[in-house]
Amino acid sequence: MIKEGYVEKVIYKNDDNGYAVFTVEGEDGEDIFVGTLHGISEGIYISAEGEYVNHPQYDLQFKFTSYEIKMPDDMVSVERYLGSGIIKGVGEALAKRIVKKFKMDSLRIIEEEPERLAEVKGISERKAREIAVSYNEKKEMQDAIIFLTGYGISINLAVKIFNEYGQEMYKIIRSNPYKIAEDISGVGFKTADEIAERMGISSDSDFRIRAALLYTLLNASQLGHMYLPKQMLVAKTYSLLVDDNVPYNEELENEIGSQIIELQMAGKAIVKELDGAVIAVYAAANYYIELNSARILSDIDLDFTSEDRPLDKMLAQIEEVEKITLEEKQKLAIKNAVNNGVAVITGGPGTGKTTTINAMIKMFEKLNLELLLAAPTGRAAKRITEATGYTAQTIHRLLELSGGGIDEEGNSSTYTFARNSNNPLEADVIIIDEMSMVDSSLFYSLLQAIMPGTRLVLVGDSNQLPSVGPGNVLKDIIRSEVFSVTVLDKIFRQGENSDIITNAHLINAGKQLAINNKSRDFFYIPRQGSQDIIAELKHLILDSLPGFFQVDPMNIQVLTPMRKYELGVENLNKRLQEILNPPNRSIPEKEKNDVVFRKGDKVMQIKNNYKLEWKIMDAKGRFVKEEGVGVFNGDVGFVKEIDEFDQKIVVEYDDGRLVDYLYSQLDELEHAYAITIHKSQGSEYPAVILPLLGGPRMLMNRNLLYTGVTRAKSCVCIVGSVHTFQEMIANEQEQKRYSGLKDRIKEVYELA
């Protein structure tokens, strides 16, 4: 259905996402229009396609999906259009004078001869230029949206494209639409491919093949890889370009290989031979992250050994004052941290990493060295702060994250760190905890802010799952065999009767556990079907665990290996939401893409967003204590407010940060009643439930189970198949992660 008319009144508009509610006067009378229209203003003439919907609060509305802004075709309409406020600096009175002077030629004059506006009383030459600029900006955007939506591009994406390229977008879309997949977040190869097909671009175009290669490399990064073996890259790109039912095309496969060389010559890809056999293909940015990280590590890895420091005596004093007894490897770890520019301390749960960090801090204080303590996530930083009494920050806060800026090459960037090579961190020692969670990009940003003379101490469990982001930093640094590494392997917390710690180490060693439920904190509940498992989850969360362990049901964390299937994150969250936060007429909610967000919901940020603003209020909620930007993949909080008028949801995170999400941004959130074990890294929960029934062998492995078990502080409940549990312990297979930092480190040290 098509409806058209003049915009009479703008009831609501959101300048960030373009959502608008306005009345339109047409031939059939007045209608309320709702939809996305950037640059809405009273007086414009709109022709829109959509349908009538019944809103529970606002009655009948016309919900449009596409639209066209038409230019006025009579003097009254021209005057009405100019006086609507669409042009900055032009009100009703001035519009009347412009139309009186130029009549139906008014819009052409503004567009083509703006200097003539100075002929109108009250308009200076400067004001004439400002009116022309404002008019053209609005017209250019509207023209762009109309052009792009004609190729099946959504209005929101059209605005993104126009904001990125401006008038250059026409040339880009017509010549190489695949470029938008490279440059614009949220645009995948398939979207660009559909546009290209509509533009008549050949399916064997070089642009298309190169775009598919770059998309495959980008997708690999999102799966944790820094590079792909050439053979794998060619195969994955081929499957992206050709449907399964199309006969094999050897010529296309050869052309893909040729285009890798073209990408290398254009500086967009780097090809390296590894171990004399594997040919690795990197997206150029990933390669230089690894290479430059290796170079900085080499630069800061200085020898600080001094015979003048009586370290053993100082350690004895620390033991006496702190009333602790350090094991020999703990002492060695502290000495290595004092004597080396780069030192690694690794060990499983209960091996005394926190005690070692505490004693290390005391040692550095004795040596009058300024130190900084950080961790990858807010939860991890909070935990190490509580354990040491020394204030820890997230790495992002340590580096003073800010949203947007200009990089060294003069290009705009999505975020910047105030701390970098030009403004390094002012510290003698930097300690990073939970290092297994740190990806290559964040690690490189950290290294850039460290100057030679500053010690870097990396602490973590190398047996944990690797970071969510690309790379395998901690393992690669250890495997390079270049730096000082201390492995803590003595278990100290067995005396606390914690079977969680004992069993975690048995799992890591590949030893089967006794399933007898004689433990006080590690339980196994056999259930065979997914529905039986879900029923048991309900019983545990609502009845058993809260009373026995004095834990809030909302703080009981369900960890699952997978996203799909009955026991995957998506289904479990729907079921657990029904249990913990069921629908209620008095509780506001918002549905987006078949997901219902309800006030009180436990939610998680699922991508890094360096631009999202946050604030922390005082205890009474009256004043802003602190504010900044950046919300990160894995951050967990609760829906505090749903504001229908402003079209937003307010989330409060664990550390008190309040973040506003526009409805258009809700794809960055998902429920967190159940989360994947991967997403739980660096966090600790009072009680953990692991539903296990079956799944892909590459996923259901020892490493995953070990990570899930070690997230629990007071209680672990395994619910499901004993066979699956035992199979996971026996399965040493891990999903291969392609990273080359180890090789880059060795290269740099061989050249040094």
PDB file of N, CA, C and O in Angstrom, residues 653-715:
ATOM      1  N   TYR A 653      25.621  -2.534  34.281  1.00  0.00           N
ATOM      2  CA  TYR A 653      26.626  -3.591  34.326  1.00  0.00           C
ATOM      3  C   TYR A 653      27.159  -3.815  35.732  1.00  0.00           C
ATOM      4  O   TYR A 653      26.909  -3.020  36.637  1.00  0.00           O
ATOM      5  N   ASP A 654      27.916  -4.906  35.895  1.00  0.00           N
ATOM      6  CA  ASP A 654      28.373  -5.323  37.223  1.00  0.00           C
ATOM      7  C   ASP A 654      29.116  -4.230  37.980  1.00  0.00           C
ATOM      8  O   ASP A 654      29.021  -4.131  39.197  1.00  0.00           O
ATOM      9  N   ASP A 655      29.869  -3.434  37.260  1.00  0.00           N
ATOM     10  CA  ASP A 655      30.679  -2.409  37.915  1.00  0.00           C
ATOM     11  C   ASP A 655      29.953  -1.072  38.073  1.00  0.00           C
ATOM     12  O   ASP A 655      30.583  -0.056  38.362  1.00  0.00           O
ATOM     13  N   GLY A 656      28.618  -1.096  37.880  1.00  0.00           N
ATOM     14  CA  GLY A 656      27.828   0.121  38.080  1.00  0.00           C
ATOM     15  C   GLY A 656      27.667   1.000  36.859  1.00  0.00           C
ATOM     16  O   GLY A 656      26.995   2.030  36.924  1.00  0.00           O
ATOM     17  N   ARG A 657      28.267   0.627  35.728  1.00  0.00           N
ATOM     18  CA  ARG A 657      28.126   1.421  34.505  1.00  0.00           C
ATOM     19  C   ARG A 657      26.700   1.329  33.968  1.00  0.00           C
ATOM     20  O   ARG A 657      26.153   0.239  33.847  1.00  0.00           O
ATOM     21  N   LEU A 658      26.129   2.476  33.640  1.00  0.00           N
ATOM     22  CA  LEU A 658      24.817   2.527  33.004  1.00  0.00           C
ATOM     23  C   LEU A 658      25.010   2.835  31.521  1.00  0.00           C
ATOM     24  O   LEU A 658      25.707   3.781  31.161  1.00  0.00           O
ATOM     25  N   VAL A 659      24.373   2.033  30.667  1.00  0.00           N
ATOM     26  CA  VAL A 659      24.538   2.189  29.220  1.00  0.00           C
ATOM     27  C   VAL A 659      23.160   2.240  28.557  1.00  0.00           C
ATOM     28  O   VAL A 659      22.302   1.404  28.839  1.00  0.00           O
ATOM     29  N   ASP A 660      22.961   3.244  27.702  1.00  0.00           N
ATOM     30  CA  ASP A 660      21.728   3.364  26.926  1.00  0.00           C
ATOM     31  C   ASP A 660      21.894   2.649  25.584  1.00  0.00           C
ATOM     32  O   ASP A 660      22.830   2.940  24.828  1.00  0.00           O
ATOM     33  N   TYR A 661      20.979   1.722  25.291  1.00  0.00           N
ATOM     34  CA  TYR A 661      20.940   1.047  23.993  1.00  0.00           C
ATOM     35  C   TYR A 661      19.699   1.496  23.231  1.00  0.00           C
ATOM     36  O   TYR A 661      18.569   1.292  23.693  1.00  0.00           O
ATOM     37  N   LEU A 662      19.895   2.132  22.084  1.00  0.00           N
ATOM     38  CA  LEU A 662      18.760   2.411  21.218  1.00  0.00           C
ATOM     39  C   LEU A 662      18.184   1.083  20.732  1.00  0.00           C
ATOM     40  O   LEU A 662      18.902   0.076  20.652  1.00  0.00           O
ATOM     41  N   TYR A 663      16.917   1.083  20.400  1.00  0.00           N
ATOM     42  CA  TYR A 663      16.307  -0.152  19.899  1.00  0.00           C
ATOM     43  C   TYR A 663      17.066  -0.712  18.700  1.00  0.00           C
ATOM     44  O   TYR A 663      17.132  -1.937  18.498  1.00  0.00           O
ATOM     45  N   SER A 664      17.647   0.176  17.908  1.00  0.00           N
ATOM     46  CA  SER A 664      18.397  -0.269  16.728  1.00  0.00           C
ATOM     47  C   SER A 664      19.705  -0.965  17.107  1.00  0.00           C
ATOM     48  O   SER A 664      20.344  -1.605  16.269  1.00  0.00           O
ATOM     49  N   GLN A 665      20.126  -0.858  18.367  1.00  0.00           N
ATOM     50  CA  GLN A 665      21.383  -1.446  18.831  1.00  0.00           C
ATOM     51  C   GLN A 665      21.183  -2.740  19.613  1.00  0.00           C
ATOM     52  O   GLN A 665      22.149  -3.319  20.116  1.00  0.00           O
ATOM     53  N   LEU A 666      19.957  -3.222  19.688  1.00  0.00           N
ATOM     54  CA  LEU A 666      19.684  -4.384  20.537  1.00  0.00           C
ATOM     55  C   LEU A 666      20.277  -5.674  19.997  1.00  0.00           C
ATOM     56  O   LEU A 666      20.330  -6.671  20.724  1.00  0.00           O
ATOM     57  N   ASP A 667      20.738  -5.670  18.734  1.00  0.00           N
ATOM     58  CA  ASP A 667      21.417  -6.860  18.233  1.00  0.00           C
ATOM     59  C   ASP A 667      22.794  -7.034  18.865  1.00  0.00           C
ATOM     60  O   ASP A 667      23.452  -8.061  18.650  1.00  0.00           O
ATOM     61  N   GLU A 668      23.229  -6.066  19.669  1.00  0.00           N
ATOM     62  CA  GLU A 668      24.484  -6.186  20.403  1.00  0.00           C
ATOM     63  C   GLU A 668      24.293  -6.859  21.760  1.00  0.00           C
ATOM     64  O   GLU A 668      25.269  -7.114  22.471  1.00  0.00           O
ATOM     65  N   LEU A 669      23.038  -7.123  22.128  1.00  0.00           N
ATOM     66  CA  LEU A 669      22.726  -7.732  23.418  1.00  0.00           C
ATOM     67  C   LEU A 669      22.082  -9.091  23.227  1.00  0.00           C
ATOM     68  O   LEU A 669      21.373  -9.323  22.259  1.00  0.00           O
ATOM     69  N   GLU A 670      22.342 -10.002  24.175  1.00  0.00           N
ATOM     70  CA  GLU A 670      21.565 -11.232  24.252  1.00  0.00           C
ATOM     71  C   GLU A 670      21.393 -11.600  25.724  1.00  0.00           C
ATOM     72  O   GLU A 670      22.116 -11.104  26.588  1.00  0.00           O
ATOM     73  N   HIS A 671      20.429 -12.461  26.009  1.00  0.00           N
ATOM     74  CA  HIS A 671      20.208 -12.881  27.384  1.00  0.00           C
ATOM     75  C   HIS A 671      21.414 -13.655  27.896  1.00  0.00           C
ATOM     76  O   HIS A 671      22.144 -14.298  27.122  1.00  0.00           O
ATOM     77  N   ALA A 672      21.614 -13.597  29.216  1.00  0.00           N
ATOM     78  CA  ALA A 672      22.803 -14.217  29.810  1.00  0.00           C
ATOM     79  C   ALA A 672      22.454 -15.147  30.972  1.00  0.00           C
ATOM     80  O   ALA A 672      23.292 -15.417  31.824  1.00  0.00           O
ATOM     81  N   TYR A 673      21.204 -15.640  31.005  1.00  0.00           N
ATOM     82  CA  TYR A 673      20.870 -16.663  32.001  1.00  0.00           C
ATOM     83  C   TYR A 673      21.719 -17.904  31.735  1.00  0.00           C
ATOM     84  O   TYR A 673      22.196 -18.548  32.654  1.00  0.00           O
ATOM     85  N   ALA A 674      21.889 -18.188  30.452  1.00  0.00           N
ATOM     86  CA  ALA A 674      22.832 -19.216  30.005  1.00  0.00           C
ATOM     87  C   ALA A 674      23.805 -18.561  29.041  1.00  0.00           C
ATOM     88  O   ALA A 674      23.402 -17.770  28.191  1.00  0.00           O
ATOM     89  N   ILE A 675      25.091 -18.877  29.180  1.00  0.00           N
ATOM     90  CA  ILE A 675      26.088 -18.360  28.246  1.00  0.00           C
ATOM     91  C   ILE A 675      27.001 -19.503  27.836  1.00  0.00           C
ATOM     92  O   ILE A 675      27.063 -20.545  28.499  1.00  0.00           O
ATOM     93  N   THR A 676      27.704 -19.325  26.733  1.00  0.00           N
ATOM     94  CA  THR A 676      28.657 -20.355  26.331  1.00  0.00           C
ATOM     95  C   THR A 676      29.856 -20.347  27.284  1.00  0.00           C
ATOM     96  O   THR A 676      30.188 -19.322  27.879  1.00  0.00           O
ATOM     97  N   ILE A 677      30.481 -21.493  27.392  1.00  0.00           N
ATOM     98  CA  ILE A 677      31.680 -21.585  28.237  1.00  0.00           C
ATOM     99  C   ILE A 677      32.751 -20.625  27.729  1.00  0.00           C
ATOM    100  O   ILE A 677      33.476 -20.012  28.520  1.00  0.00           O
ATOM    101  N   HIS A 678      32.837 -20.457  26.407  1.00  0.00           N
ATOM    102  CA  HIS A 678      33.799 -19.509  25.839  1.00  0.00           C
ATOM    103  C   HIS A 678      33.611 -18.103  26.409  1.00  0.00           C
ATOM    104  O   HIS A 678      34.583 -17.416  26.742  1.00  0.00           O
ATOM    105  N   LYS A 679      32.341 -17.681  26.511  1.00  0.00           N
ATOM    106  CA  LYS A 679      32.047 -16.322  26.976  1.00  0.00           C
ATOM    107  C   LYS A 679      32.255 -16.155  28.490  1.00  0.00           C
ATOM    108  O   LYS A 679      32.250 -15.046  28.995  1.00  0.00           O
ATOM    109  N   SER A 680      32.421 -17.269  29.209  1.00  0.00           N
ATOM    110  CA  SER A 680      32.570 -17.194  30.671  1.00  0.00           C
ATOM    111  C   SER A 680      34.008 -16.941  31.117  1.00  0.00           C
ATOM    112  O   SER A 680      34.263 -16.756  32.307  1.00  0.00           O
ATOM    113  N   GLN A 681      34.950 -16.939  30.181  1.00  0.00           N
ATOM    114  CA  GLN A 681      36.362 -16.789  30.540  1.00  0.00           C
ATOM    115  C   GLN A 681      36.612 -15.527  31.364  1.00  0.00           C
ATOM    116  O   GLN A 681      36.059 -14.472  31.066  1.00  0.00           O
ATOM    117  N   GLY A 682      37.435 -15.663  32.392  1.00  0.00           N
ATOM    118  CA  GLY A 682      37.790 -14.515  33.225  1.00  0.00           C
ATOM    119  C   GLY A 682      36.783 -14.194  34.297  1.00  0.00           C
ATOM    120  O   GLY A 682      37.015 -13.327  35.137  1.00  0.00           O
ATOM    121  N   SER A 683      35.631 -14.886  34.280  1.00  0.00           N
ATOM    122  CA  SER A 683      34.594 -14.637  35.267  1.00  0.00           C
ATOM    123  C   SER A 683      34.590 -15.740  36.312  1.00  0.00           C
ATOM    124  O   SER A 683      35.079 -16.847  36.086  1.00  0.00           O
ATOM    125  N   GLU A 684      34.020 -15.441  37.442  1.00  0.00           N
ATOM    126  CA  GLU A 684      33.852 -16.410  38.512  1.00  0.00           C
ATOM    127  C   GLU A 684      32.437 -16.261  39.056  1.00  0.00           C
ATOM    128  O   GLU A 684      31.945 -15.152  39.245  1.00  0.00           O
ATOM    129  N   TYR A 685      31.760 -17.382  39.276  1.00  0.00           N
ATOM    130  CA  TYR A 685      30.373 -17.360  39.716  1.00  0.00           C
ATOM    131  C   TYR A 685      30.234 -18.182  40.998  1.00  0.00           C
ATOM    132  O   TYR A 685      30.943 -19.188  41.175  1.00  0.00           O
ATOM    133  N   PRO A 686      29.314 -17.812  41.892  1.00  0.00           N
ATOM    134  CA  PRO A 686      29.121 -18.596  43.118  1.00  0.00           C
ATOM    135  C   PRO A 686      28.776 -20.052  42.814  1.00  0.00           C
ATOM    136  O   PRO A 686      29.285 -20.966  43.442  1.00  0.00           O
ATOM    137  N   ALA A 687      27.886 -20.262  41.839  1.00  0.00           N
ATOM    138  CA  ALA A 687      27.475 -21.619  41.460  1.00  0.00           C
ATOM    139  C   ALA A 687      27.360 -21.715  39.949  1.00  0.00           C
ATOM    140  O   ALA A 687      26.850 -20.802  39.294  1.00  0.00           O
ATOM    141  N   VAL A 688      27.823 -22.843  39.411  1.00  0.00           N
ATOM    142  CA  VAL A 688      27.801 -23.087  37.966  1.00  0.00           C
ATOM    143  C   VAL A 688      27.066 -24.397  37.698  1.00  0.00           C
ATOM    144  O   VAL A 688      27.290 -25.402  38.381  1.00  0.00           O
ATOM    145  N   ILE A 689      26.180 -24.384  36.699  1.00  0.00           N
ATOM    146  CA  ILE A 689      25.511 -25.601  36.235  1.00  0.00           C
ATOM    147  C   ILE A 689      25.935 -25.855  34.797  1.00  0.00           C
ATOM    148  O   ILE A 689      25.846 -24.956  33.949  1.00  0.00           O
ATOM    149  N   LEU A 690      26.400 -27.074  34.509  1.00  0.00           N
ATOM    150  CA  LEU A 690      26.836 -27.453  33.168  1.00  0.00           C
ATOM    151  C   LEU A 690      25.898 -28.527  32.622  1.00  0.00           C
ATOM    152  O   LEU A 690      25.962 -29.684  33.038  1.00  0.00           O
ATOM    153  N   PRO A 691      24.974 -28.182  31.701  1.00  0.00           N
ATOM    154  CA  PRO A 691      24.127 -29.207  31.072  1.00  0.00           C
ATOM    155  C   PRO A 691      24.897 -29.869  29.927  1.00  0.00           C
ATOM    156  O   PRO A 691      25.318 -29.208  28.980  1.00  0.00           O
ATOM    157  N   LEU A 692      25.079 -31.195  30.009  1.00  0.00           N
ATOM    158  CA  LEU A 692      25.867 -31.920  29.020  1.00  0.00           C
ATOM    159  C   LEU A 692      25.080 -33.103  28.491  1.00  0.00           C
ATOM    160  O   LEU A 692      24.656 -33.960  29.266  1.00  0.00           O
ATOM    161  N   LEU A 693      24.894 -33.152  27.172  1.00  0.00           N
ATOM    162  CA  LEU A 693      24.182 -34.275  26.575  1.00  0.00           C
ATOM    163  C   LEU A 693      24.899 -34.817  25.346  1.00  0.00           C
ATOM    164  O   LEU A 693      24.915 -36.001  25.106  1.00  0.00           O
ATOM    165  N   GLY A 694      25.490 -33.982  24.577  1.00  0.00           N
ATOM    166  CA  GLY A 694      26.177 -34.375  23.359  1.00  0.00           C
ATOM    167  C   GLY A 694      26.480 -33.158  22.521  1.00  0.00           C
ATOM    168  O   GLY A 694      26.020 -32.052  22.813  1.00  0.00           O
ATOM    169  N   GLY A 695      27.269 -33.347  21.456  1.00  0.00           N
ATOM    170  CA  GLY A 695      27.612 -32.240  20.594  1.00  0.00           C
ATOM    171  C   GLY A 695      28.784 -32.596  19.707  1.00  0.00           C
ATOM    172  O   GLY A 695      29.322 -33.704  19.780  1.00  0.00           O
ATOM    173  N   PRO A 696      29.213 -31.670  18.830  1.00  0.00           N
ATOM    174  CA  PRO A 696      30.339 -31.944  17.936  1.00  0.00           C
ATOM    175  C   PRO A 696      31.603 -32.297  18.715  1.00  0.00           C
ATOM    176  O   PRO A 696      31.931 -31.629  19.704  1.00  0.00           O
ATOM    177  N   ARG A 697      32.308 -33.335  18.263  1.00  0.00           N
ATOM    178  CA  ARG A 697      33.484 -33.818  18.980  1.00  0.00           C
ATOM    179  C   ARG A 697      34.562 -32.734  19.123  1.00  0.00           C
ATOM    180  O   ARG A 697      35.188 -32.622  20.176  1.00  0.00           O
ATOM    181  N   MET A 698      34.759 -31.930  18.072  1.00  0.00           N
ATOM    182  CA  MET A 698      35.778 -30.889  18.150  1.00  0.00           C
ATOM    183  C   MET A 698      35.471 -29.862  19.236  1.00  0.00           C
ATOM    184  O   MET A 698      36.362 -29.229  19.782  1.00  0.00           O
ATOM    185  N   LEU A 699      34.178 -29.702  19.542  1.00  0.00           N
ATOM    186  CA  LEU A 699      33.769 -28.740  20.560  1.00  0.00           C
ATOM    187  C   LEU A 699      33.761 -29.354  21.947  1.00  0.00           C
ATOM    188  O   LEU A 699      34.209 -28.727  22.915  1.00  0.00           O
ATOM    189  N   MET A 700      33.275 -30.584  22.053  1.00  0.00           N
ATOM    190  CA  MET A 700      33.096 -31.228  23.359  1.00  0.00           C
ATOM    191  C   MET A 700      34.416 -31.862  23.805  1.00  0.00           C
ATOM    192  O   MET A 700      34.615 -33.072  23.771  1.00  0.00           O
ATOM    193  N   ASN A 701      35.335 -31.011  24.259  1.00  0.00           N
ATOM    194  CA  ASN A 701      36.668 -31.493  24.599  1.00  0.00           C
ATOM    195  C   ASN A 701      37.061 -31.162  26.036  1.00  0.00           C
ATOM    196  O   ASN A 701      36.357 -30.474  26.767  1.00  0.00           O
ATOM    197  N   ARG A 702      38.198 -31.673  26.429  1.00  0.00           N
ATOM    198  CA  ARG A 702      38.722 -31.520  27.799  1.00  0.00           C
ATOM    199  C   ARG A 702      38.942 -30.060  28.157  1.00  0.00           C
ATOM    200  O   ARG A 702      38.604 -29.612  29.255  1.00  0.00           O
ATOM    201  N   ASN A 703      39.514 -29.317  27.240  1.00  0.00           N
ATOM    202  CA  ASN A 703      39.827 -27.908  27.469  1.00  0.00           C
ATOM    203  C   ASN A 703      38.572 -27.106  27.813  1.00  0.00           C
ATOM    204  O   ASN A 703      38.565 -26.276  28.729  1.00  0.00           O
ATOM    205  N   LEU A 704      37.481 -27.383  27.083  1.00  0.00           N
ATOM    206  CA  LEU A 704      36.213 -26.688  27.308  1.00  0.00           C
ATOM    207  C   LEU A 704      35.639 -27.037  28.679  1.00  0.00           C
ATOM    208  O   LEU A 704      35.202 -26.165  29.433  1.00  0.00           O
ATOM    209  N   LEU A 705      35.647 -28.319  29.021  1.00  0.00           N
ATOM    210  CA  LEU A 705      35.122 -28.768  30.312  1.00  0.00           C
ATOM    211  C   LEU A 705      35.936 -28.170  31.467  1.00  0.00           C
ATOM    212  O   LEU A 705      35.364 -27.701  32.463  1.00  0.00           O
ATOM    213  N   TYR A 706      37.239 -28.187  31.331  1.00  0.00           N
ATOM    214  CA  TYR A 706      38.136 -27.619  32.351  1.00  0.00           C
ATOM    215  C   TYR A 706      37.822 -26.142  32.578  1.00  0.00           C
ATOM    216  O   TYR A 706      37.717 -25.690  33.732  1.00  0.00           O
ATOM    217  N   THR A 707      37.652 -25.386  31.496  1.00  0.00           N
ATOM    218  CA  THR A 707      37.342 -23.962  31.613  1.00  0.00           C
ATOM    219  C   THR A 707      36.012 -23.758  32.334  1.00  0.00           C
ATOM    220  O   THR A 707      35.900 -22.907  33.220  1.00  0.00           O
ATOM    221  N   GLY A 708      34.989 -24.548  31.985  1.00  0.00           N
ATOM    222  CA  GLY A 708      33.673 -24.415  32.615  1.00  0.00           C
ATOM    223  C   GLY A 708      33.718 -24.705  34.104  1.00  0.00           C
ATOM    224  O   GLY A 708      33.160 -23.955  34.922  1.00  0.00           O
ATOM    225  N   VAL A 709      34.390 -25.770  34.482  1.00  0.00           N
ATOM    226  CA  VAL A 709      34.478 -26.162  35.897  1.00  0.00           C
ATOM    227  C   VAL A 709      35.210 -25.106  36.713  1.00  0.00           C
ATOM    228  O   VAL A 709      34.812 -24.787  37.846  1.00  0.00           O
ATOM    229  N   THR A 710      36.269 -24.534  36.175  1.00  0.00           N
ATOM    230  CA  THR A 710      37.081 -23.565  36.919  1.00  0.00           C
ATOM    231  C   THR A 710      36.412 -22.203  37.073  1.00  0.00           C
ATOM    232  O   THR A 710      36.967 -21.324  37.736  1.00  0.00           O
ATOM    233  N   ARG A 711      35.239 -22.000  36.476  1.00  0.00           N
ATOM    234  CA  ARG A 711      34.513 -20.728  36.653  1.00  0.00           C
ATOM    235  C   ARG A 711      33.766 -20.689  37.990  1.00  0.00           C
ATOM    236  O   ARG A 711      33.329 -19.615  38.425  1.00  0.00           O
ATOM    237  N   ALA A 712      33.600 -21.848  38.654  1.00  0.00           N
ATOM    238  CA  ALA A 712      32.780 -21.935  39.866  1.00  0.00           C
ATOM    239  C   ALA A 712      33.591 -21.652  41.121  1.00  0.00           C
ATOM    240  O   ALA A 712      34.724 -22.121  41.263  1.00  0.00           O
ATOM    241  N   LYS A 713      32.989 -20.916  42.021  1.00  0.00           N
ATOM    242  CA  LYS A 713      33.626 -20.602  43.294  1.00  0.00           C
ATOM    243  C   LYS A 713      33.194 -21.559  44.397  1.00  0.00           C
ATOM    244  O   LYS A 713      34.022 -22.042  45.170  1.00  0.00           O
ATOM    245  N   SER A 714      31.900 -21.839  44.486  1.00  0.00           N
ATOM    246  CA  SER A 714      31.378 -22.634  45.603  1.00  0.00           C
ATOM    247  C   SER A 714      30.709 -23.925  45.192  1.00  0.00           C
ATOM    248  O   SER A 714      30.565 -24.831  46.006  1.00  0.00           O
ATOM    249  N   CYS A 715      30.257 -24.030  43.949  1.00  0.00           N
ATOM    250  CA  CYS A 715      29.480 -25.204  43.564  1.00  0.00           C
ATOM    251  C   CYS A 715      29.513 -25.437  42.063  1.00  0.00           C
ATOM    252  O   CYS A 715      29.339 -24.499  41.276  1.00  0.00           O
TER     253      CYS A 715
END
